[in-house]
mmCIF file of C-alpha atoms in Angstrom:
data_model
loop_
_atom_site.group_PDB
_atom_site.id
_atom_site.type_symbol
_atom_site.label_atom_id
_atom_site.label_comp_id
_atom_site.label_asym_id
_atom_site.label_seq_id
_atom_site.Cartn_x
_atom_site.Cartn_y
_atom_site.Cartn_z
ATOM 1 C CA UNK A 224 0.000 0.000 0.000
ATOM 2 C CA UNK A 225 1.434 3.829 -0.894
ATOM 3 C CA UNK A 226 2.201 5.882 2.108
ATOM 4 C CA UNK A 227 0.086 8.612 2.425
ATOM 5 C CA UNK A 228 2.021 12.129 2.139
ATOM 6 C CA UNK A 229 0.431 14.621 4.373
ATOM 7 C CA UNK A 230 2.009 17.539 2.094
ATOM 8 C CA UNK A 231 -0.577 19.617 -0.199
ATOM 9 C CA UNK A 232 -0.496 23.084 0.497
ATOM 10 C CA UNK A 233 1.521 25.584 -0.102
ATOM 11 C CA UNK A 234 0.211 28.813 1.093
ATOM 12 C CA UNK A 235 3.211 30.930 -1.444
ATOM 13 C CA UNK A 236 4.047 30.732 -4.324
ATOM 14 C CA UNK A 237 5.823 32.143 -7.494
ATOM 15 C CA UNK A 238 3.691 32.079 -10.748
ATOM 16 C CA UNK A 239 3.742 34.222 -13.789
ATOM 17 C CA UNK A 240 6.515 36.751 -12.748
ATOM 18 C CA UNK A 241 4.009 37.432 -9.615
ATOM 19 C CA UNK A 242 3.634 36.458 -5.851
ATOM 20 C CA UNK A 243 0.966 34.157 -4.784
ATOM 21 C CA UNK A 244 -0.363 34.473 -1.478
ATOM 22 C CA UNK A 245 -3.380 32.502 -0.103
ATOM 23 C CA UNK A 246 -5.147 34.772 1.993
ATOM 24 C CA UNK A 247 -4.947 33.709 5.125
ATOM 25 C CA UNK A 248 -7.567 36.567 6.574
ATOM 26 C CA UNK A 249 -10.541 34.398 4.981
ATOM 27 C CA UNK A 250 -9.431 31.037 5.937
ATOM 28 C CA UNK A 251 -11.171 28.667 6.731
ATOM 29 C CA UNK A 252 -14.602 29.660 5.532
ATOM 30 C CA UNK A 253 -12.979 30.996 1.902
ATOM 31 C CA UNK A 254 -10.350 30.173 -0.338
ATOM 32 C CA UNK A 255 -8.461 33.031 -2.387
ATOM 33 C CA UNK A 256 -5.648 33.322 -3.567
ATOM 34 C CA UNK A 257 -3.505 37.349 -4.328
ATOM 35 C CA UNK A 258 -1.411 37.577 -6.845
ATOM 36 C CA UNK A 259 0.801 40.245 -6.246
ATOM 37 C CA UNK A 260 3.104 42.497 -8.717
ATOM 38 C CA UNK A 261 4.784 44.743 -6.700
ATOM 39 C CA UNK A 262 7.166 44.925 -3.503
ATOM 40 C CA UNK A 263 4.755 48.170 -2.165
ATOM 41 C CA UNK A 264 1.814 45.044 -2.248
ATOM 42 C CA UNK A 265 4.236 42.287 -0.914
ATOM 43 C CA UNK A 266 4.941 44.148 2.317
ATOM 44 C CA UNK A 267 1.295 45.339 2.781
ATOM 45 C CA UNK A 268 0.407 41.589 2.720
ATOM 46 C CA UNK A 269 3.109 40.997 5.606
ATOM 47 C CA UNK A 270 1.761 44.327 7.895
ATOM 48 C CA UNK A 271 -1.927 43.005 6.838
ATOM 49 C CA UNK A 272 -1.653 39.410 7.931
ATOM 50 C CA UNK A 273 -2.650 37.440 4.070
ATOM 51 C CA UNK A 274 0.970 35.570 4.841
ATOM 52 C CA UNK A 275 1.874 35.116 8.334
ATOM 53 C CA UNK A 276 4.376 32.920 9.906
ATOM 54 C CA UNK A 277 8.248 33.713 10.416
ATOM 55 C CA UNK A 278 9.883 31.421 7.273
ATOM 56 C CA UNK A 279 6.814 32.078 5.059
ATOM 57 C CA UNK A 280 7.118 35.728 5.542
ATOM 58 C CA UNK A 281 11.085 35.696 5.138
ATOM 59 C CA UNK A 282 10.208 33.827 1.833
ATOM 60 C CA UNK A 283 7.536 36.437 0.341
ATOM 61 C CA UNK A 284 9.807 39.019 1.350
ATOM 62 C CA UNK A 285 13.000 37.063 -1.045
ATOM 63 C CA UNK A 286 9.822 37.274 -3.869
ATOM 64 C CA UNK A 287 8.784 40.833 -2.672
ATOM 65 C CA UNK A 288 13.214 41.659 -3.412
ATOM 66 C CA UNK A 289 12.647 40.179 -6.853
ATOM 67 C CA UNK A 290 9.655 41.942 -8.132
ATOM 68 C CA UNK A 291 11.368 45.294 -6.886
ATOM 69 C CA UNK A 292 14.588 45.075 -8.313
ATOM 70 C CA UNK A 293 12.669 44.107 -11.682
ATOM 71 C CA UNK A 294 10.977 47.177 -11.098
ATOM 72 C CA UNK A 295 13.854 49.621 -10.290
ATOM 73 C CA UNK A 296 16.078 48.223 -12.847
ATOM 74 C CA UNK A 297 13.444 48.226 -15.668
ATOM 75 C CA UNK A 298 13.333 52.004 -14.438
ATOM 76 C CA UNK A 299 16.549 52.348 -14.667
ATOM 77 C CA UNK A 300 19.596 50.711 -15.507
ATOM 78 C CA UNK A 301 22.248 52.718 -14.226
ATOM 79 C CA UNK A 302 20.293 53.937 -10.440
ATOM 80 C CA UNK A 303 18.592 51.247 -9.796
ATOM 81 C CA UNK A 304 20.715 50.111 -6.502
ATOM 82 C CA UNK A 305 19.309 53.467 -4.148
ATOM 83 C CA UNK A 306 15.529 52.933 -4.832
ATOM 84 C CA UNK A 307 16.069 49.257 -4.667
ATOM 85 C CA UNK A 308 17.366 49.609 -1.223
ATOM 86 C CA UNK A 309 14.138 51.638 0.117
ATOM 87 C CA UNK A 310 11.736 48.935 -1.371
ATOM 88 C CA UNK A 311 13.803 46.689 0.989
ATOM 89 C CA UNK A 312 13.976 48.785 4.009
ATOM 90 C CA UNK A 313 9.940 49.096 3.692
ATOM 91 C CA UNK A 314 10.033 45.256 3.400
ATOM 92 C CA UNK A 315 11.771 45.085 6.381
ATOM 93 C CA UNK A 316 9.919 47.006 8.441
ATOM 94 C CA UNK A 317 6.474 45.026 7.582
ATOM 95 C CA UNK A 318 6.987 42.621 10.577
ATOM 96 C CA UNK A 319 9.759 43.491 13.300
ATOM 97 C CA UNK A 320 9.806 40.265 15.375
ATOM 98 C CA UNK A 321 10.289 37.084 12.676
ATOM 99 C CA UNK A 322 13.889 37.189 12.026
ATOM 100 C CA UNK A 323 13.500 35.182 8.679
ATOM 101 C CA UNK A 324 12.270 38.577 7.128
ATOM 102 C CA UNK A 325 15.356 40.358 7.709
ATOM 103 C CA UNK A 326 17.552 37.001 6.988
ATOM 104 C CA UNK A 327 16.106 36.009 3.351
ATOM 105 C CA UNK A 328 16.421 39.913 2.239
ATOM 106 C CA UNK A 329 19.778 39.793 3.871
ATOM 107 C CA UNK A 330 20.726 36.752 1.402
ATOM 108 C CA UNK A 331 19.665 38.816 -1.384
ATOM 109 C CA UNK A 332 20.796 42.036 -0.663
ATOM 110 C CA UNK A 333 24.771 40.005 -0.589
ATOM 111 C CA UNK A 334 23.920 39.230 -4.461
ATOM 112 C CA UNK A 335 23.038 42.394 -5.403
ATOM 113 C CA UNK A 336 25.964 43.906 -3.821
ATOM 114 C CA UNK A 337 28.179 42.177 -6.247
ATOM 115 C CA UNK A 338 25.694 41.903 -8.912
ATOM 116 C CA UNK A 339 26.753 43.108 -12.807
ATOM 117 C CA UNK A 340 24.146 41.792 -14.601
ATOM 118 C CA UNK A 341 20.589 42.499 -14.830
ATOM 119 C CA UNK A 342 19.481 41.312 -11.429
ATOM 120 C CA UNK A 343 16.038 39.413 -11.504
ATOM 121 C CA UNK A 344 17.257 36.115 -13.025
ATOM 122 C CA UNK A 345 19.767 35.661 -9.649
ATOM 123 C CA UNK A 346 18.117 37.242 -7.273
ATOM 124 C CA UNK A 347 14.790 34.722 -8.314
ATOM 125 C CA UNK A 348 16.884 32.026 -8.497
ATOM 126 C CA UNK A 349 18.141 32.752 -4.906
ATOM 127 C CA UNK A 350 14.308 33.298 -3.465
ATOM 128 C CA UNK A 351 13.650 30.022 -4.849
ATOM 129 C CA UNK A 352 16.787 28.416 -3.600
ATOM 130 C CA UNK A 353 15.496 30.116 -0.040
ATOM 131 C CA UNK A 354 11.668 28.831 -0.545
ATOM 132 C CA UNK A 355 12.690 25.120 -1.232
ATOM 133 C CA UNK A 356 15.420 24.777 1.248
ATOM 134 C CA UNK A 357 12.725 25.962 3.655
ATOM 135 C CA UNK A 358 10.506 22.779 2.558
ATOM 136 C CA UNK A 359 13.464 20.435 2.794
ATOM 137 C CA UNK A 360 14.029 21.607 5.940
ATOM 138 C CA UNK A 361 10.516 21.493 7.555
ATOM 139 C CA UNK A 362 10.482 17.838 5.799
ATOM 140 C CA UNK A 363 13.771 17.185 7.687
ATOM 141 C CA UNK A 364 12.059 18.554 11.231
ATOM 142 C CA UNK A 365 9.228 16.341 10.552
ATOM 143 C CA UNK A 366 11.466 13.474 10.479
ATOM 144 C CA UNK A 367 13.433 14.257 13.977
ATOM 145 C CA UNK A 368 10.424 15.550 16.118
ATOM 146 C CA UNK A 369 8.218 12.412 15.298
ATOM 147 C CA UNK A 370 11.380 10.432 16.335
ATOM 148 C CA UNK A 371 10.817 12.164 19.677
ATOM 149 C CA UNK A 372 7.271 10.640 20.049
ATOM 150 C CA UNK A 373 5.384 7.736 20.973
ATOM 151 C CA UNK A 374 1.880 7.010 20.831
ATOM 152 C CA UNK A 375 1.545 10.955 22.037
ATOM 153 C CA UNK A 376 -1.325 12.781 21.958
ATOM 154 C CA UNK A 377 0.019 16.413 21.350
ATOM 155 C CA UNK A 378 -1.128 20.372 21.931
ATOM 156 C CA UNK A 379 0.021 23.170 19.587
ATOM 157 C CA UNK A 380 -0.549 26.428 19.993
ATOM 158 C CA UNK A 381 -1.251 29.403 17.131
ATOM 159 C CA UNK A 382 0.008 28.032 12.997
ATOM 160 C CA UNK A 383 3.279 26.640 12.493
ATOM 161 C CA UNK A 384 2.245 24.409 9.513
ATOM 162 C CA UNK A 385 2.518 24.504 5.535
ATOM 163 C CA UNK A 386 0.255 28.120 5.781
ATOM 164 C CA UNK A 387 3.335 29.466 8.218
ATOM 165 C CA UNK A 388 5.733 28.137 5.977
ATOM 166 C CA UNK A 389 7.475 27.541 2.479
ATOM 167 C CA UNK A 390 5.210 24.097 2.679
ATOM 168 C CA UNK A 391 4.733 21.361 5.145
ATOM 169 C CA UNK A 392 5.747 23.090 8.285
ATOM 170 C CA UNK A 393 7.818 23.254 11.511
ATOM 171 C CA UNK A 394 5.183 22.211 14.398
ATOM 172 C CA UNK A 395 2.694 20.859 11.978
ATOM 173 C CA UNK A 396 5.711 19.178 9.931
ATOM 174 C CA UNK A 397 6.647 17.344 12.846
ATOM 175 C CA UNK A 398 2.573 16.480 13.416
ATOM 176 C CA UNK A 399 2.713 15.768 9.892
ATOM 177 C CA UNK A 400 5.276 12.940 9.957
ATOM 178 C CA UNK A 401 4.493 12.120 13.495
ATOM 179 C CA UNK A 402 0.740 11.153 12.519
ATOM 180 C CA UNK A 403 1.790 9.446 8.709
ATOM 181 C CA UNK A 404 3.980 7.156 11.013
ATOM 182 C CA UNK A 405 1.278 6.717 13.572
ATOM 183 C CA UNK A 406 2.958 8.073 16.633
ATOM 184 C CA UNK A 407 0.152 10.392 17.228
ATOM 185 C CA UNK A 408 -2.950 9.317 18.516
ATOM 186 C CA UNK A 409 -4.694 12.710 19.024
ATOM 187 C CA UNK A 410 -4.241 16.381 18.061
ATOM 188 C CA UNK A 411 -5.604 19.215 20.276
ATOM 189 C CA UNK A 412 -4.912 22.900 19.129
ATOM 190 C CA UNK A 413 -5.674 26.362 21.155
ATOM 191 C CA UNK A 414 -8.042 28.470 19.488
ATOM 192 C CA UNK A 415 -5.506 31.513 19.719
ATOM 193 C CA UNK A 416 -6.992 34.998 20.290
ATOM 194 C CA UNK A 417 -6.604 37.364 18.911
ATOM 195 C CA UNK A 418 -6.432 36.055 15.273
ATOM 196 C CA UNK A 419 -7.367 32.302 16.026
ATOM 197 C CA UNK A 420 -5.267 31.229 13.966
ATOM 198 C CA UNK A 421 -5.143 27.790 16.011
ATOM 199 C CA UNK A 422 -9.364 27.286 14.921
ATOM 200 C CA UNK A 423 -9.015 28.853 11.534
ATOM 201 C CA UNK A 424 -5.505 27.937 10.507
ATOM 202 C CA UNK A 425 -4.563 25.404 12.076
ATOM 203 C CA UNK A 426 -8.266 23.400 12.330
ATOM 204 C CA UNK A 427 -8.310 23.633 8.530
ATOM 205 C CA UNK A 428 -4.520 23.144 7.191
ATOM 206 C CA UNK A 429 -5.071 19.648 9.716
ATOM 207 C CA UNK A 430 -8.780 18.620 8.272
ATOM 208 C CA UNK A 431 -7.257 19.718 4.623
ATOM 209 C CA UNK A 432 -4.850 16.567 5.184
ATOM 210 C CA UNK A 433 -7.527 14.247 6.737
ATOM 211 C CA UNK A 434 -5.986 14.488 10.249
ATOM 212 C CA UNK A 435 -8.545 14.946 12.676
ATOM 213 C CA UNK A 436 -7.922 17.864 15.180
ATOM 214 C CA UNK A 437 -10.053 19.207 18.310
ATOM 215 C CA UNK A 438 -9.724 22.300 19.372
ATOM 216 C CA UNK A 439 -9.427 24.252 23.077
ATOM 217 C CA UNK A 440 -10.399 27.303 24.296
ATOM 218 C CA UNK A 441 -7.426 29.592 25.387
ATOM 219 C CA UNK A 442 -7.644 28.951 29.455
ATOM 220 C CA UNK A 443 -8.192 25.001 28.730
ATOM 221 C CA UNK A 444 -5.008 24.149 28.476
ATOM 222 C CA UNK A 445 -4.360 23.718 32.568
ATOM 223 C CA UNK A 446 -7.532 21.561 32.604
ATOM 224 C CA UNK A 447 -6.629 19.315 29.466
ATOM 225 C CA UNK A 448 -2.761 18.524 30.796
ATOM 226 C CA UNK A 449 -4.652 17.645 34.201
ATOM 227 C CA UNK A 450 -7.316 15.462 32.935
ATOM 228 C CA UNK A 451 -5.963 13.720 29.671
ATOM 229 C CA UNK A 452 -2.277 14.817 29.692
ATOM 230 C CA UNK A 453 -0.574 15.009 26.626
ATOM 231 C CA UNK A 454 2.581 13.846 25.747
ATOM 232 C CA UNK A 455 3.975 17.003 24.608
ATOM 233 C CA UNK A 456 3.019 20.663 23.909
ATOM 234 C CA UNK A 457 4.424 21.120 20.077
ATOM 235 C CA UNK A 458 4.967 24.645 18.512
ATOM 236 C CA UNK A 459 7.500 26.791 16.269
ATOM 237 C CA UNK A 460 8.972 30.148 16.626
ATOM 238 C CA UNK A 461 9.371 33.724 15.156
ATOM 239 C CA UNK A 462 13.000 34.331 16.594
ATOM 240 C CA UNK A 463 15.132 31.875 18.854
ATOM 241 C CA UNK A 464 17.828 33.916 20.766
ATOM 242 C CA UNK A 465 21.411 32.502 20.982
ATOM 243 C CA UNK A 466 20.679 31.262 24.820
ATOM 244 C CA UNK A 467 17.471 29.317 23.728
ATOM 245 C CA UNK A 468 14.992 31.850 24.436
ATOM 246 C CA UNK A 469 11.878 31.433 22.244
ATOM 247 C CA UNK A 470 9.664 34.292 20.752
ATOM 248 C CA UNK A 471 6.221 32.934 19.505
ATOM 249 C CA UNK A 472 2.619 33.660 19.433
ATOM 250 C CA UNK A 473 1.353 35.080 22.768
ATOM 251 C CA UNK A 474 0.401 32.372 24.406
ATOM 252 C CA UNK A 475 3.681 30.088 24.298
ATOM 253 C CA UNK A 476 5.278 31.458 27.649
ATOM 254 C CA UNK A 477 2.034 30.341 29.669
ATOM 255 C CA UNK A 478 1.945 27.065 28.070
ATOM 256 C CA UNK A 479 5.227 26.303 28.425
ATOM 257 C CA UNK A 480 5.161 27.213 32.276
ATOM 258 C CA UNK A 481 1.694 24.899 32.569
ATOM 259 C CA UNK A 482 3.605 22.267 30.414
ATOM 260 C CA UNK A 483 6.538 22.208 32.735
ATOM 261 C CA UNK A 484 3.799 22.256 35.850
ATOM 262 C CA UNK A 485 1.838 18.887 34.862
ATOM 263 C CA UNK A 486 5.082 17.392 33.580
ATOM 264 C CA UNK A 487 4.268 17.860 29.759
ATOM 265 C CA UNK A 488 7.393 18.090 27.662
ATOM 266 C CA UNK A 489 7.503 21.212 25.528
ATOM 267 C CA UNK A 490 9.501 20.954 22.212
ATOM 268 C CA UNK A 491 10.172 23.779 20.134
ATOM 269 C CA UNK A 492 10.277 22.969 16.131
ATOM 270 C CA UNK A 493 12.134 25.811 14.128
ATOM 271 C CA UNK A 494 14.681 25.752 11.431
ATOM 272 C CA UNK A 495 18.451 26.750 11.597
ATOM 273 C CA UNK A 496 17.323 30.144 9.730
ATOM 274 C CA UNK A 497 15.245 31.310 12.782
ATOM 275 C CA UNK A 498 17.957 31.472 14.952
ATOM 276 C CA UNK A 499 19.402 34.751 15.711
ATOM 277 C CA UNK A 500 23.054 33.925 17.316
ATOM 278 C CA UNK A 501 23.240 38.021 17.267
ATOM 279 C CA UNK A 502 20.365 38.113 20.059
ATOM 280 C CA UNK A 503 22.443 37.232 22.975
ATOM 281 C CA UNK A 504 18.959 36.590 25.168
ATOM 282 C CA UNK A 505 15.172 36.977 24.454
ATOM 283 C CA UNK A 506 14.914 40.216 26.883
ATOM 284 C CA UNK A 507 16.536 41.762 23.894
ATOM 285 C CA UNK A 508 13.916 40.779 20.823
ATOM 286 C CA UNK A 509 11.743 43.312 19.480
ATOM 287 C CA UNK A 510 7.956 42.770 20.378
ATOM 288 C CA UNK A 511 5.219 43.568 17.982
ATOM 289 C CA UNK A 512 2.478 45.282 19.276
ATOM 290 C CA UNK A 513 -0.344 45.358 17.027
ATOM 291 C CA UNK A 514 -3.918 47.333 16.965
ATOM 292 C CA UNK A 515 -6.501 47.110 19.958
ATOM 293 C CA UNK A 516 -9.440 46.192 17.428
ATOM 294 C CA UNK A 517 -7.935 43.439 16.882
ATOM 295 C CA UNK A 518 -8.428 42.177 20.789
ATOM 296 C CA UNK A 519 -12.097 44.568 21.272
ATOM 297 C CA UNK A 520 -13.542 43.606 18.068
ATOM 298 C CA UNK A 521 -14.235 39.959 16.170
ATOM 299 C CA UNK A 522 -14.201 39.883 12.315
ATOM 300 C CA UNK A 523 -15.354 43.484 12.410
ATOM 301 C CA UNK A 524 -18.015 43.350 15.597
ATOM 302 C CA UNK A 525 -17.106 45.438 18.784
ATOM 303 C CA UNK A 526 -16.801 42.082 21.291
ATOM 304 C CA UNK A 527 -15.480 44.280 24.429
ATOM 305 C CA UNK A 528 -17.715 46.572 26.701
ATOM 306 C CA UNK A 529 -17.397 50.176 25.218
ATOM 307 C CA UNK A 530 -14.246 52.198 26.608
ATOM 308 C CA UNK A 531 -12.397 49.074 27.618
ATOM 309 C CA UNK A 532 -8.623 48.986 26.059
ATOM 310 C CA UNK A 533 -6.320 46.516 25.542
ATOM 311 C CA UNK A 534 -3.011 45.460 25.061
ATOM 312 C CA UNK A 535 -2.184 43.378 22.278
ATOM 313 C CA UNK A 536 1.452 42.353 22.451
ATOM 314 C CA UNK A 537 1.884 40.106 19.400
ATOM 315 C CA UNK A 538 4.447 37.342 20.724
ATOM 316 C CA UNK A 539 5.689 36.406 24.147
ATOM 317 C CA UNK A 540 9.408 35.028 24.889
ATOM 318 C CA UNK A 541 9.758 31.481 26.855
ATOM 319 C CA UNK A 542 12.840 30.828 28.727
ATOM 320 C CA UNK A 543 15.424 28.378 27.163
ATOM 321 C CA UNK A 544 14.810 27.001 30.681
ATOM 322 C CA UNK A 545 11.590 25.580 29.992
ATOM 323 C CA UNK A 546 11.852 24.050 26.377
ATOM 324 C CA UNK A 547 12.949 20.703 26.351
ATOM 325 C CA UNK A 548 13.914 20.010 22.805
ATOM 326 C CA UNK A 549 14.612 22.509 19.809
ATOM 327 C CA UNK A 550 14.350 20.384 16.959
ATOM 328 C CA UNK A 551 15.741 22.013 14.133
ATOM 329 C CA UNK A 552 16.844 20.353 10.429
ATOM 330 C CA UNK A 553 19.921 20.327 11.677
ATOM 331 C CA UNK A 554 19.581 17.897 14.682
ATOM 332 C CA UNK A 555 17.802 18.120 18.152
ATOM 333 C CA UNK A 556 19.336 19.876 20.779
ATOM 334 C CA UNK A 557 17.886 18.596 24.455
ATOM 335 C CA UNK A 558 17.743 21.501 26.992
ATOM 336 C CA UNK A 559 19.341 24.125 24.677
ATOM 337 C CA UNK A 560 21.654 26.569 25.803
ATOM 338 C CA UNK A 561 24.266 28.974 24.216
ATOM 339 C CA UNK A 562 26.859 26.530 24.108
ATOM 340 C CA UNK A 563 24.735 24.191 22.580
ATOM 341 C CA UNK A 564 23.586 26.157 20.000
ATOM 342 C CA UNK A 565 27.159 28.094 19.185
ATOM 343 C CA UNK A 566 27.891 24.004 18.165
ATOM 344 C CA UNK A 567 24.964 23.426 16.078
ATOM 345 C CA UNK A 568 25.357 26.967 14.007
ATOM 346 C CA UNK A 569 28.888 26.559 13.689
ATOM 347 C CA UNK A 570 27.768 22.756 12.293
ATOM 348 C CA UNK A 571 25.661 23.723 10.215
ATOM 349 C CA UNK A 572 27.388 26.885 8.749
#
C-alpha cells in the first residue's frame, strides 16, 4: 500500500513573474488566492496578515526583493541600486519580530551587492533556492520531532504548519510525519486569540490533510494537561535567541510554564534560519504590538464593553529554561543553551 504524504499546500508561491499568497484573513470559511506584482503590495500583505508565519514571511519578502529590483532596474539601468534599497527597508519594516524577514532579504541584498548583470534572473533564483530549502528543511524537522514521540497525543498552539511556511511546516511538519507514522494518537490545538489562527488555521490546514484535530479554548489548556495529559506541547517560533529563548505567538510562555507544571514536555520545532546567534537573550527581541481592534472587536463586531482597552502584544518570549527540545533540520538539541547552540550553528554553517 502507498504511504500517504500529508504535504498539499503551499500557502506561497511564485507564478507568472508574480507572488501568490493565499489569503490567510478568509481562511477557513474561503479560499483566495492574491497575486501580487509589486514589492509596495508584498509588504502590505506581511503588515496586513494574508501571509503570516516567520519562514513564510522571510520567503515572500526574497519574492517581494525580486519583483522590486525588476521594477527599479526596468526604471533604470544605471540607479537602480538606491531605490532598490528603500523597497527593501519598507520590506523590512512590515513585521519586526520574525527574524526570517530580515535574513532572506539579507541573502539577497549580498547578491546584489556584487551583482553586474541584470538582477532578476539571480536574485529569483536565490528566493527560490530560499523557498525550497525551507521545505526540505521542515520535511527534515518532521522526520526528527516524530522520532521524539510515541503514541503521544500532542497540543500546539497558534500556525506553524505549511500556511506558516514555504510548505509542510515546523510544528505541523513534525505532526505531519508524526501522525503518517502513527505516533500520534490525538491532536488538540488552542483556538488563539486574537487572530485564532489555532481554529481557523490550524483546524483547517489539519482537516485539509484528513488528520482529525479538536480544538481548546485559550484557558483550557491547565484543565486538558490535568485530565488527559498530553505527551507534549508542540509549537515553532518567530525568533530563537542565541541562549534558547523562544519568541512565539502570545500564548507560548504560559503554556510552556503549565507544560513544565503537569510534567508535559515542551519541544520547540524551528529551522536553523530562525535562529538569531546576534540576540544574545530573548529580553533583547523586538515585540510587535499590534492594533486594539484586533483584541475589542471579532471579524469586524465590537466584542469588548465600550471604553475598555487593551493590550495586544503580538508574541511572548519562553525561557530556554523551559523548552525541552529545539528540533531544528539540523539535529535536536535537548535543553538548549548557548553553548549548545554556538555548536549546532557553527555545524551547520
Amino acid at each position: 500500500m502507498k504511504a500517504i504524504i500529508y504535504d498539499n499546500i503551499r500557502a506561497v508561491q511564485w507564478v507568472d513573474g508574480r507572488v501568490r499568497l493565499l489569503d490567510q484573513r478568509l481562511l477557513p470559511h474561503e479560499v483566495r488566492y492574491l497575486d501580487l506584482s509589486t514589492s509596495a503590495e508584498v509588504a502590505a500583505a506581511i503588515t496586513d496578515m494574508v501571509v503570516r508565519g516567520a519562514p513564510a514571511i522571510g520567503i515572500t519578502a526574497a519574492y517581494g526583493v525580486v519583483l522590486a529590483a525588476a521594477q527599479r532596474y526596468g526604471e533604470s539601468a544605471e540607479r537602480w541600486r538606491q531605490p532598490l534599497q528603500e523597497d527593501m527597508d519598507t520590506l523590512l519594516r512590515a513585521r519586526p519580530t520574525a527574524v526570517n524577514l530580515r535574513w532572506a532579504v539579507k541573502r539577497l541584498s549580498v547578491i546584489i551587492d556584487t551583482l553586474k548583470i541584470p538582477p532578476l534572473e539571480p536574485l529569483l533564483a536565490q528566493a527560490k533556492r530560499i523557498h525550497a530549502q525551507d521545505i526540505a528543511a521542515n520535511q527534515r524537522i518532521g522526520t526528527l520531532g516524530a522520532s521524539l514521540l510515541s503514541r503521544d497525543s500532542v497540543l500546539t498552539h497558534c500556525n506553524a504548519g505549511a500556511l506558516a511556511t514555504g510548505g509542510y511546516g515546523t510544528a505541523l511538519g513534525v505532526i505531519r510525519s508524526a501522525w503518517a507514522a502513527g505516533k500520534i494518537n490525538k491532536v488538540y490545538a488552542d483556538e488563539t486569540r486574537p487572530w485564532l489562527q489555532g481554529s481557523r488555521l490550524t483546524a483547517w490546514e489539519l482537516l485539509q490533510e484528513g488528520i482529525p484535530v479538536t480544538l481548546i479554548c485559550e484557558g483550557a489548556a491547565a484543565a486538558l494537561m490535568r485530565e488527559r495529559r498530553p505527551g507534549w506541547v508542540i509549537v515553532g517560533a518567530d525568533r530563537v535567541a542565541a541562549n534558547g529563548d523562544v519568541a512565539n505567538k502570545i500564548g507560548t510562555y504560559s503554556l510552556a510554564v503549565i507544560a513544565r507544571a503537569h510534567g508535559v514536555r515542551f519541544m520547540v520545532a524551528a529551522p536553523t534560519s530562525t535562529v538569531d546567534m546576534d540576540m544574545p537573550s530573548g529580553d533583547g527581541i523586538e515585540i510587535e504590538q499590534r492594533q486594539t481592534d484586533e483584541v475589542l472587536t471579532m471579524q469586524g463586531k465590537p466584542i469588548a464593553a465600550p471604553g475598555a482597552t487593551a493590550w495586544n502584544s503580538v508574541f511572548d518570549v519562553t525561557p530556554a529554561s523551559l523548552v525541552d527540545a529545539l528540533v531544528t533540520e539540523q539535529g535536536i538539541i535537548h535543553n538548549p543553551d548557548t553553548d549548545k547552540l554556538k555548536r549546532l550553528m557553527n555545524a551547520s554553517s
